[in-house]
mmCIF file with all atom_site columns, C-alpha atoms in Angstrom:
data_model
loop_
_atom_site.group_PDB
_atom_site.id
_atom_site.type_symbol
_atom_site.label_atom_id
_atom_site.label_alt_id
_atom_site.label_comp_id
_atom_site.label_asym_id
_atom_site.label_entity_id
_atom_site.label_seq_id
_atom_site.pdbx_PDB_ins_code
_atom_site.Cartn_x
_atom_site.Cartn_y
_atom_site.Cartn_z
_atom_site.occupancy
_atom_site.B_iso_or_equiv
_atom_site.pdbx_formal_charge
_atom_site.auth_seq_id
_atom_site.auth_comp_id
_atom_site.auth_asym_id
_atom_site.auth_atom_id
_atom_site.pdbx_PDB_model_num
ATOM 1   C CA . UNK A 1 1   ? 44.998 118.044 85.650  1.00 76.00 ? 1   UNK A CA 1
ATOM 2   C CA . UNK A 1 2   ? 42.174 120.577 85.425  1.00 81.00 ? 2   UNK A CA 1
ATOM 3   C CA . UNK A 1 3   ? 39.636 117.897 86.329  1.00 82.00 ? 3   UNK A CA 1
ATOM 4   C CA . UNK A 1 4   ? 41.825 116.811 89.224  1.00 83.00 ? 4   UNK A CA 1
ATOM 5   C CA . UNK A 1 5   ? 42.373 120.333 90.584  1.00 87.00 ? 5   UNK A CA 1
ATOM 6   C CA . UNK A 1 6   ? 38.665 121.227 90.416  1.00 89.00 ? 6   UNK A CA 1
ATOM 7   C CA . UNK A 1 7   ? 37.671 117.981 92.125  1.00 88.00 ? 7   UNK A CA 1
ATOM 8   C CA . UNK A 1 8   ? 40.420 118.298 94.723  1.00 88.00 ? 8   UNK A CA 1
ATOM 9   C CA . UNK A 1 9   ? 39.387 121.861 95.625  1.00 91.00 ? 9   UNK A CA 1
ATOM 10  C CA . UNK A 1 10  ? 35.759 120.763 95.962  1.00 92.00 ? 10  UNK A CA 1
ATOM 11  C CA . UNK A 1 11  ? 36.689 117.780 98.124  1.00 91.00 ? 11  UNK A CA 1
ATOM 12  C CA . UNK A 1 12  ? 38.838 119.929 100.422 1.00 90.00 ? 12  UNK A CA 1
ATOM 13  C CA . UNK A 1 13  ? 36.049 122.479 100.896 1.00 91.00 ? 13  UNK A CA 1
ATOM 14  C CA . UNK A 1 14  ? 33.276 119.917 101.401 1.00 92.00 ? 14  UNK A CA 1
ATOM 15  C CA . UNK A 1 15  ? 35.372 117.538 103.490 1.00 89.00 ? 15  UNK A CA 1
ATOM 16  C CA . UNK A 1 16  ? 36.732 120.205 105.829 1.00 87.00 ? 16  UNK A CA 1
ATOM 17  C CA . UNK A 1 17  ? 33.235 121.625 106.354 1.00 88.00 ? 17  UNK A CA 1
ATOM 18  C CA . UNK A 1 18  ? 31.800 118.186 107.099 1.00 89.00 ? 18  UNK A CA 1
ATOM 19  C CA . UNK A 1 19  ? 34.647 117.428 109.496 1.00 87.00 ? 19  UNK A CA 1
ATOM 20  C CA . UNK A 1 20  ? 34.021 120.682 111.345 1.00 85.00 ? 20  UNK A CA 1
ATOM 21  C CA . UNK A 1 21  ? 30.300 119.894 111.666 1.00 86.00 ? 21  UNK A CA 1
ATOM 22  C CA . UNK A 1 22  ? 30.990 116.357 112.901 1.00 87.00 ? 22  UNK A CA 1
ATOM 23  C CA . UNK A 1 23  ? 33.501 117.605 115.455 1.00 83.00 ? 23  UNK A CA 1
ATOM 24  C CA . UNK A 1 24  ? 31.197 120.331 116.769 1.00 80.00 ? 24  UNK A CA 1
ATOM 25  C CA . UNK A 1 25  ? 27.817 118.568 116.776 1.00 84.00 ? 25  UNK A CA 1
ATOM 26  C CA . UNK A 1 26  ? 27.630 115.153 118.393 1.00 84.00 ? 26  UNK A CA 1
ATOM 27  C CA . UNK A 1 27  ? 24.258 114.264 116.848 1.00 85.00 ? 27  UNK A CA 1
ATOM 28  C CA . UNK A 1 28  ? 25.655 114.782 113.346 1.00 83.00 ? 28  UNK A CA 1
ATOM 29  C CA . UNK A 1 29  ? 28.768 112.805 114.228 1.00 81.00 ? 29  UNK A CA 1
ATOM 30  C CA . UNK A 1 30  ? 26.742 109.886 115.548 1.00 81.00 ? 30  UNK A CA 1
ATOM 31  C CA . UNK A 1 31  ? 24.490 109.792 112.466 1.00 81.00 ? 31  UNK A CA 1
ATOM 32  C CA . UNK A 1 32  ? 26.084 111.273 109.343 1.00 82.00 ? 32  UNK A CA 1
ATOM 33  C CA . UNK A 1 33  ? 29.600 110.652 110.678 1.00 79.00 ? 33  UNK A CA 1
ATOM 34  C CA . UNK A 1 34  ? 28.913 106.921 110.709 1.00 79.00 ? 34  UNK A CA 1
ATOM 35  C CA . UNK A 1 35  ? 27.558 107.204 107.166 1.00 83.00 ? 35  UNK A CA 1
ATOM 36  C CA . UNK A 1 36  ? 30.748 108.941 105.982 1.00 83.00 ? 36  UNK A CA 1
ATOM 37  C CA . UNK A 1 37  ? 32.856 106.096 107.382 1.00 79.00 ? 37  UNK A CA 1
ATOM 38  C CA . UNK A 1 38  ? 30.669 103.679 105.407 1.00 81.00 ? 38  UNK A CA 1
ATOM 39  C CA . UNK A 1 39  ? 30.934 105.763 102.239 1.00 83.00 ? 39  UNK A CA 1
ATOM 40  C CA . UNK A 1 40  ? 34.723 105.850 102.502 1.00 81.00 ? 40  UNK A CA 1
ATOM 41  C CA . UNK A 1 41  ? 34.846 102.073 102.110 1.00 82.00 ? 41  UNK A CA 1
ATOM 42  C CA . UNK A 1 42  ? 33.039 102.234 98.745  1.00 84.00 ? 42  UNK A CA 1
ATOM 43  C CA . UNK A 1 43  ? 35.453 102.357 95.782  1.00 82.00 ? 43  UNK A CA 1
ATOM 44  C CA . UNK A 1 44  ? 34.994 105.409 93.572  1.00 80.00 ? 44  UNK A CA 1
ATOM 45  C CA . UNK A 1 45  ? 34.412 103.239 90.519  1.00 80.00 ? 45  UNK A CA 1
ATOM 46  C CA . UNK A 1 46  ? 31.205 101.954 92.186  1.00 83.00 ? 46  UNK A CA 1
ATOM 47  C CA . UNK A 1 47  ? 29.711 105.437 91.702  1.00 85.00 ? 47  UNK A CA 1
ATOM 48  C CA . UNK A 1 48  ? 30.322 105.249 87.954  1.00 82.00 ? 48  UNK A CA 1
ATOM 49  C CA . UNK A 1 49  ? 26.829 103.957 86.995  1.00 84.00 ? 49  UNK A CA 1
ATOM 50  C CA . UNK A 1 50  ? 25.195 106.676 89.115  1.00 87.00 ? 50  UNK A CA 1
ATOM 51  C CA . UNK A 1 51  ? 27.369 109.362 87.540  1.00 85.00 ? 51  UNK A CA 1
ATOM 52  C CA . UNK A 1 52  ? 26.446 108.188 84.031  1.00 83.00 ? 52  UNK A CA 1
ATOM 53  C CA . UNK A 1 53  ? 22.706 108.175 84.857  1.00 87.00 ? 53  UNK A CA 1
ATOM 54  C CA . UNK A 1 54  ? 22.756 111.547 86.634  1.00 88.00 ? 54  UNK A CA 1
ATOM 55  C CA . UNK A 1 55  ? 25.199 113.515 84.473  1.00 84.00 ? 55  UNK A CA 1
ATOM 56  C CA . UNK A 1 56  ? 25.850 111.515 81.311  1.00 81.00 ? 56  UNK A CA 1
ATOM 57  C CA . UNK A 1 57  ? 29.221 110.745 79.725  1.00 77.00 ? 57  UNK A CA 1
ATOM 58  C CA . UNK A 1 58  ? 30.854 114.114 80.293  1.00 79.00 ? 58  UNK A CA 1
ATOM 59  C CA . UNK A 1 59  ? 33.262 116.137 82.433  1.00 81.00 ? 59  UNK A CA 1
ATOM 60  C CA . UNK A 1 60  ? 30.735 116.501 85.259  1.00 84.00 ? 60  UNK A CA 1
ATOM 61  C CA . UNK A 1 61  ? 30.681 112.731 85.773  1.00 84.00 ? 61  UNK A CA 1
ATOM 62  C CA . UNK A 1 62  ? 34.473 112.609 86.056  1.00 84.00 ? 62  UNK A CA 1
ATOM 63  C CA . UNK A 1 63  ? 34.549 115.533 88.491  1.00 87.00 ? 63  UNK A CA 1
ATOM 64  C CA . UNK A 1 64  ? 31.747 113.951 90.550  1.00 89.00 ? 64  UNK A CA 1
ATOM 65  C CA . UNK A 1 65  ? 33.566 110.605 90.864  1.00 87.00 ? 65  UNK A CA 1
ATOM 66  C CA . UNK A 1 66  ? 36.913 112.263 91.635  1.00 87.00 ? 66  UNK A CA 1
ATOM 67  C CA . UNK A 1 67  ? 35.383 114.566 94.249  1.00 90.00 ? 67  UNK A CA 1
ATOM 68  C CA . UNK A 1 68  ? 33.705 111.653 96.017  1.00 88.00 ? 68  UNK A CA 1
ATOM 69  C CA . UNK A 1 69  ? 36.992 109.778 96.012  1.00 84.00 ? 69  UNK A CA 1
ATOM 70  C CA . UNK A 1 70  ? 38.670 112.407 98.197  1.00 88.00 ? 70  UNK A CA 1
ATOM 71  C CA . UNK A 1 71  ? 35.858 114.059 100.185 1.00 90.00 ? 71  UNK A CA 1
ATOM 72  C CA . UNK A 1 72  ? 35.266 111.352 102.788 1.00 89.00 ? 72  UNK A CA 1
ATOM 73  C CA . UNK A 1 73  ? 38.963 111.029 103.637 1.00 88.00 ? 73  UNK A CA 1
ATOM 74  C CA . UNK A 1 74  ? 39.233 114.790 104.099 1.00 89.00 ? 74  UNK A CA 1
ATOM 75  C CA . UNK A 1 75  ? 36.086 114.851 106.243 1.00 89.00 ? 75  UNK A CA 1
ATOM 76  C CA . UNK A 1 76  ? 37.454 112.222 108.630 1.00 88.00 ? 76  UNK A CA 1
ATOM 77  C CA . UNK A 1 77  ? 40.891 113.862 108.821 1.00 88.00 ? 77  UNK A CA 1
ATOM 78  C CA . UNK A 1 78  ? 39.450 117.302 109.598 1.00 88.00 ? 78  UNK A CA 1
ATOM 79  C CA . UNK A 1 79  ? 37.052 115.789 112.146 1.00 88.00 ? 79  UNK A CA 1
ATOM 80  C CA . UNK A 1 80  ? 39.969 114.112 113.931 1.00 87.00 ? 80  UNK A CA 1
ATOM 81  C CA . UNK A 1 81  ? 42.075 117.271 113.796 1.00 87.00 ? 81  UNK A CA 1
ATOM 82  C CA . UNK A 1 82  ? 39.365 119.509 115.206 1.00 85.00 ? 82  UNK A CA 1
ATOM 83  C CA . UNK A 1 83  ? 38.395 117.002 117.922 1.00 85.00 ? 83  UNK A CA 1
ATOM 84  C CA . UNK A 1 84  ? 42.034 116.881 119.062 1.00 85.00 ? 84  UNK A CA 1
ATOM 85  C CA . UNK A 1 85  ? 42.321 120.640 119.539 1.00 83.00 ? 85  UNK A CA 1
ATOM 86  C CA . UNK A 1 86  ? 43.024 121.316 123.236 1.00 83.00 ? 86  UNK A CA 1
ATOM 87  C CA . UNK A 1 87  ? 39.858 122.891 124.724 1.00 82.00 ? 87  UNK A CA 1
ATOM 88  C CA . UNK A 1 88  ? 41.957 125.605 126.360 1.00 85.00 ? 88  UNK A CA 1
ATOM 89  C CA . UNK A 1 89  ? 42.755 127.007 122.888 1.00 81.00 ? 89  UNK A CA 1
ATOM 90  C CA . UNK A 1 90  ? 39.072 127.452 122.156 1.00 79.00 ? 90  UNK A CA 1
ATOM 91  C CA . UNK A 1 91  ? 38.298 128.965 125.556 1.00 82.00 ? 91  UNK A CA 1
ATOM 92  C CA . UNK A 1 92  ? 41.221 131.380 125.279 1.00 83.00 ? 92  UNK A CA 1
ATOM 93  C CA . UNK A 1 93  ? 40.113 132.452 121.796 1.00 81.00 ? 93  UNK A CA 1
ATOM 94  C CA . UNK A 1 94  ? 36.532 132.981 122.940 1.00 79.00 ? 94  UNK A CA 1
ATOM 95  C CA . UNK A 1 95  ? 37.787 135.032 125.896 1.00 82.00 ? 95  UNK A CA 1
ATOM 96  C CA . UNK A 1 96  ? 39.648 137.216 123.404 1.00 81.00 ? 96  UNK A CA 1
ATOM 97  C CA . UNK A 1 97  ? 36.452 137.815 121.459 1.00 75.00 ? 97  UNK A CA 1
ATOM 98  C CA . UNK A 1 98  ? 36.439 135.402 118.516 1.00 74.00 ? 98  UNK A CA 1
ATOM 99  C CA . UNK A 1 99  ? 32.972 134.088 119.417 1.00 70.00 ? 99  UNK A CA 1
ATOM 100 C CA . UNK A 1 100 ? 31.700 130.645 118.395 1.00 72.00 ? 100 UNK A CA 1
ATOM 101 C CA . UNK A 1 101 ? 31.144 131.086 114.684 1.00 71.00 ? 101 UNK A CA 1
ATOM 102 C CA . UNK A 1 102 ? 33.165 131.460 111.518 1.00 73.00 ? 102 UNK A CA 1
ATOM 103 C CA . UNK A 1 103 ? 35.935 133.536 113.137 1.00 76.00 ? 103 UNK A CA 1
ATOM 104 C CA . UNK A 1 104 ? 36.653 130.778 115.673 1.00 77.00 ? 104 UNK A CA 1
ATOM 105 C CA . UNK A 1 105 ? 36.717 128.205 112.871 1.00 76.00 ? 105 UNK A CA 1
ATOM 106 C CA . UNK A 1 106 ? 38.981 130.239 110.581 1.00 76.00 ? 106 UNK A CA 1
ATOM 107 C CA . UNK A 1 107 ? 41.332 131.826 113.114 1.00 77.00 ? 107 UNK A CA 1
ATOM 108 C CA . UNK A 1 108 ? 41.714 129.059 115.688 1.00 79.00 ? 108 UNK A CA 1
ATOM 109 C CA . UNK A 1 109 ? 40.377 125.668 114.611 1.00 80.00 ? 109 UNK A CA 1
ATOM 110 C CA . UNK A 1 110 ? 41.942 125.463 111.161 1.00 78.00 ? 110 UNK A CA 1
ATOM 111 C CA . UNK A 1 111 ? 45.450 126.499 112.351 1.00 79.00 ? 111 UNK A CA 1
ATOM 112 C CA . UNK A 1 112 ? 45.255 124.256 115.434 1.00 81.00 ? 112 UNK A CA 1
ATOM 113 C CA . UNK A 1 113 ? 44.077 121.264 113.391 1.00 81.00 ? 113 UNK A CA 1
ATOM 114 C CA . UNK A 1 114 ? 46.554 121.857 110.558 1.00 80.00 ? 114 UNK A CA 1
ATOM 115 C CA . UNK A 1 115 ? 48.891 118.911 111.312 1.00 78.00 ? 115 UNK A CA 1
ATOM 116 C CA . UNK A 1 116 ? 45.938 116.528 110.929 1.00 79.00 ? 116 UNK A CA 1
ATOM 117 C CA . UNK A 1 117 ? 44.529 118.473 107.995 1.00 84.00 ? 117 UNK A CA 1
ATOM 118 C CA . UNK A 1 118 ? 47.731 118.319 105.971 1.00 84.00 ? 118 UNK A CA 1
ATOM 119 C CA . UNK A 1 119 ? 47.880 114.551 106.455 1.00 82.00 ? 119 UNK A CA 1
ATOM 120 C CA . UNK A 1 120 ? 44.284 114.398 105.250 1.00 85.00 ? 120 UNK A CA 1
ATOM 121 C CA . UNK A 1 121 ? 45.185 116.548 102.238 1.00 86.00 ? 121 UNK A CA 1
ATOM 122 C CA . UNK A 1 122 ? 47.967 114.131 101.222 1.00 84.00 ? 122 UNK A CA 1
ATOM 123 C CA . UNK A 1 123 ? 45.673 111.138 101.521 1.00 85.00 ? 123 UNK A CA 1
ATOM 124 C CA . UNK A 1 124 ? 42.827 112.936 99.755  1.00 87.00 ? 124 UNK A CA 1
ATOM 125 C CA . UNK A 1 125 ? 45.168 113.781 96.859  1.00 86.00 ? 125 UNK A CA 1
ATOM 126 C CA . UNK A 1 126 ? 46.051 110.089 96.456  1.00 84.00 ? 126 UNK A CA 1
ATOM 127 C CA . UNK A 1 127 ? 42.379 109.063 96.535  1.00 85.00 ? 127 UNK A CA 1
ATOM 128 C CA . UNK A 1 128 ? 41.439 111.816 94.075  1.00 86.00 ? 128 UNK A CA 1
ATOM 129 C CA . UNK A 1 129 ? 44.212 110.735 91.731  1.00 83.00 ? 129 UNK A CA 1
ATOM 130 C CA . UNK A 1 130 ? 42.964 107.136 91.771  1.00 82.00 ? 130 UNK A CA 1
ATOM 131 C CA . UNK A 1 131 ? 39.344 108.202 91.312  1.00 83.00 ? 131 UNK A CA 1
ATOM 132 C CA . UNK A 1 132 ? 40.263 110.473 88.402  1.00 82.00 ? 132 UNK A CA 1
ATOM 133 C CA . UNK A 1 133 ? 41.719 107.596 86.406  1.00 79.00 ? 133 UNK A CA 1
ATOM 134 C CA . UNK A 1 134 ? 38.603 105.517 87.135  1.00 76.00 ? 134 UNK A CA 1
ATOM 135 C CA . UNK A 1 135 ? 36.365 108.384 86.028  1.00 76.00 ? 135 UNK A CA 1
ATOM 136 C CA . UNK A 1 136 ? 38.342 109.003 82.856  1.00 74.00 ? 136 UNK A CA 1
ATOM 137 C CA . UNK A 1 137 ? 37.685 105.445 81.742  1.00 73.00 ? 137 UNK A CA 1
ATOM 138 C CA . UNK A 1 138 ? 34.258 106.654 80.614  1.00 68.00 ? 138 UNK A CA 1
ATOM 139 C CA . UNK A 1 139 ? 35.068 110.277 79.801  1.00 63.00 ? 139 UNK A CA 1
ATOM 140 C CA . UNK A 1 140 ? 35.101 111.626 76.297  1.00 59.00 ? 140 UNK A CA 1
ATOM 141 C CA . UNK A 1 141 ? 38.282 113.333 75.149  1.00 58.00 ? 141 UNK A CA 1
ATOM 142 C CA . UNK A 1 142 ? 41.832 113.113 76.413  1.00 65.00 ? 142 UNK A CA 1
ATOM 143 C CA . UNK A 1 143 ? 42.953 111.679 79.725  1.00 71.00 ? 143 UNK A CA 1
ATOM 144 C CA . UNK A 1 144 ? 45.174 108.969 81.144  1.00 74.00 ? 144 UNK A CA 1
ATOM 145 C CA . UNK A 1 145 ? 42.164 106.822 81.971  1.00 74.00 ? 145 UNK A CA 1
ATOM 146 C CA . UNK A 1 146 ? 40.918 107.155 78.411  1.00 75.00 ? 146 UNK A CA 1
ATOM 147 C CA . UNK A 1 147 ? 44.349 106.151 77.071  1.00 78.00 ? 147 UNK A CA 1
ATOM 148 C CA . UNK A 1 148 ? 44.255 103.147 79.403  1.00 79.00 ? 148 UNK A CA 1
ATOM 149 C CA . UNK A 1 149 ? 40.864 102.231 77.960  1.00 77.00 ? 149 UNK A CA 1
ATOM 150 C CA . UNK A 1 150 ? 42.222 102.629 74.421  1.00 78.00 ? 150 UNK A CA 1
ATOM 151 C CA . UNK A 1 151 ? 45.090 100.296 75.306  1.00 80.00 ? 151 UNK A CA 1
ATOM 152 C CA . UNK A 1 152 ? 42.605 97.720  76.572  1.00 79.00 ? 152 UNK A CA 1
ATOM 153 C CA . UNK A 1 153 ? 40.492 98.011  73.409  1.00 81.00 ? 153 UNK A CA 1
ATOM 154 C CA . UNK A 1 154 ? 43.592 97.554  71.244  1.00 84.00 ? 154 UNK A CA 1
ATOM 155 C CA . UNK A 1 155 ? 45.015 94.788  73.420  1.00 83.00 ? 155 UNK A CA 1
ATOM 156 C CA . UNK A 1 156 ? 48.186 96.860  73.713  1.00 80.00 ? 156 UNK A CA 1
ATOM 157 C CA . UNK A 1 157 ? 49.821 95.713  76.966  1.00 86.00 ? 157 UNK A CA 1
ATOM 158 C CA . UNK A 1 158 ? 52.845 97.987  76.540  1.00 86.00 ? 158 UNK A CA 1
ATOM 159 C CA . UNK A 1 159 ? 50.616 101.088 76.217  1.00 84.00 ? 159 UNK A CA 1
ATOM 160 C CA . UNK A 1 160 ? 48.654 100.117 79.326  1.00 84.00 ? 160 UNK A CA 1
ATOM 161 C CA . UNK A 1 161 ? 51.856 99.483  81.278  1.00 88.00 ? 161 UNK A CA 1
ATOM 162 C CA . UNK A 1 162 ? 53.276 102.849 80.198  1.00 87.00 ? 162 UNK A CA 1
ATOM 163 C CA . UNK A 1 163 ? 50.101 104.628 81.332  1.00 83.00 ? 163 UNK A CA 1
ATOM 164 C CA . UNK A 1 164 ? 50.241 102.879 84.718  1.00 84.00 ? 164 UNK A CA 1
ATOM 165 C CA . UNK A 1 165 ? 53.891 103.938 85.124  1.00 88.00 ? 165 UNK A CA 1
ATOM 166 C CA . UNK A 1 166 ? 53.028 107.544 84.156  1.00 85.00 ? 166 UNK A CA 1
ATOM 167 C CA . UNK A 1 167 ? 50.185 107.589 86.701  1.00 82.00 ? 167 UNK A CA 1
ATOM 168 C CA . UNK A 1 168 ? 52.503 106.282 89.430  1.00 83.00 ? 168 UNK A CA 1
ATOM 169 C CA . UNK A 1 169 ? 55.287 108.754 88.577  1.00 86.00 ? 169 UNK A CA 1
ATOM 170 C CA . UNK A 1 170 ? 52.980 111.784 88.405  1.00 82.00 ? 170 UNK A CA 1
ATOM 171 C CA . UNK A 1 171 ? 51.300 110.851 91.691  1.00 79.00 ? 171 UNK A CA 1
ATOM 172 C CA . UNK A 1 172 ? 54.603 110.248 93.470  1.00 82.00 ? 172 UNK A CA 1
ATOM 173 C CA . UNK A 1 173 ? 56.286 113.403 92.143  1.00 84.00 ? 173 UNK A CA 1
ATOM 174 C CA . UNK A 1 174 ? 53.329 115.645 93.011  1.00 79.00 ? 174 UNK A CA 1
ATOM 175 C CA . UNK A 1 175 ? 53.095 114.163 96.502  1.00 76.00 ? 175 UNK A CA 1
ATOM 176 C CA . UNK A 1 176 ? 56.827 114.356 97.210  1.00 75.00 ? 176 UNK A CA 1
ATOM 177 C CA . UNK A 1 177 ? 57.538 117.827 95.889  1.00 78.00 ? 177 UNK A CA 1
ATOM 178 C CA . UNK A 1 178 ? 54.309 119.486 97.019  1.00 78.00 ? 178 UNK A CA 1
ATOM 179 C CA . UNK A 1 179 ? 52.434 117.788 99.836  1.00 73.00 ? 179 UNK A CA 1
ATOM 180 C CA . UNK A 1 180 ? 55.317 116.070 101.637 1.00 76.00 ? 180 UNK A CA 1
ATOM 181 C CA . UNK A 1 181 ? 57.353 119.275 101.737 1.00 76.00 ? 181 UNK A CA 1
ATOM 182 C CA . UNK A 1 182 ? 54.319 121.173 103.015 1.00 76.00 ? 182 UNK A CA 1
ATOM 183 C CA . UNK A 1 183 ? 53.676 118.509 105.657 1.00 72.00 ? 183 UNK A CA 1
ATOM 184 C CA . UNK A 1 184 ? 57.319 118.600 106.791 1.00 74.00 ? 184 UNK A CA 1
ATOM 185 C CA . UNK A 1 185 ? 57.190 122.396 107.180 1.00 77.00 ? 185 UNK A CA 1
ATOM 186 C CA . UNK A 1 186 ? 53.918 122.240 109.097 1.00 69.00 ? 186 UNK A CA 1
ATOM 187 C CA . UNK A 1 187 ? 55.160 119.508 111.448 1.00 68.00 ? 187 UNK A CA 1
ATOM 188 C CA . UNK A 1 188 ? 58.402 121.397 112.020 1.00 73.00 ? 188 UNK A CA 1
ATOM 189 C CA . UNK A 1 189 ? 56.540 124.618 112.763 1.00 70.00 ? 189 UNK A CA 1
ATOM 190 C CA . UNK A 1 190 ? 54.267 122.853 115.246 1.00 62.00 ? 190 UNK A CA 1
ATOM 191 C CA . UNK A 1 191 ? 57.225 121.186 116.930 1.00 60.00 ? 191 UNK A CA 1
ATOM 192 C CA . UNK A 1 192 ? 56.142 117.718 115.868 1.00 55.00 ? 192 UNK A CA 1
ATOM 193 C CA . UNK A 1 193 ? 59.292 117.059 113.828 1.00 56.00 ? 193 UNK A CA 1
ATOM 194 C CA . UNK A 1 194 ? 62.897 118.144 114.144 1.00 52.00 ? 194 UNK A CA 1
ATOM 195 C CA . UNK A 1 195 ? 64.369 120.790 111.875 1.00 50.00 ? 195 UNK A CA 1
ATOM 196 C CA . UNK A 1 196 ? 66.329 119.450 108.894 1.00 52.00 ? 196 UNK A CA 1
ATOM 197 C CA . UNK A 1 197 ? 68.606 122.453 108.708 1.00 47.00 ? 197 UNK A CA 1
#
């Protein structure tokens, strides 16, 4: 979980920043934005040989693979969210003195793009979870991916099946009780979903 949380935090920070830059600067969107779309189609496991060469068989490789698995999804979600902010919000905020820099981003763009961002967060969590298991296949020490690899080495189908079930249950429970509830509250607050009370 520590590997997952570190990677997830990194992917949220990097992805949101990239999305902001793509939404604000057309040249970046037309060049690097296209590259990000291409990178999103690459499975995380494809980065495994690079991670081994660059970092070796250690925690850094796992974190690198897991971060890549979620960053591109978050970048595209934040780009979409920021691009869909009504221009009048930005003009009103600038009239009130927020300027064009970090204050505008933090005080106006992030809250206004939050419905899209929270959807991106849910998807990024799922991608990070998948990438983590792929990364742990080569990691030293404990981990569900390592247990899956042990099951393969032993030819133990029941162990592998149990690990797959555990991965599915943990992913579903974390999404349902954390991210789905957060998304429901955000959509309700923004008037995009009816109140359940």
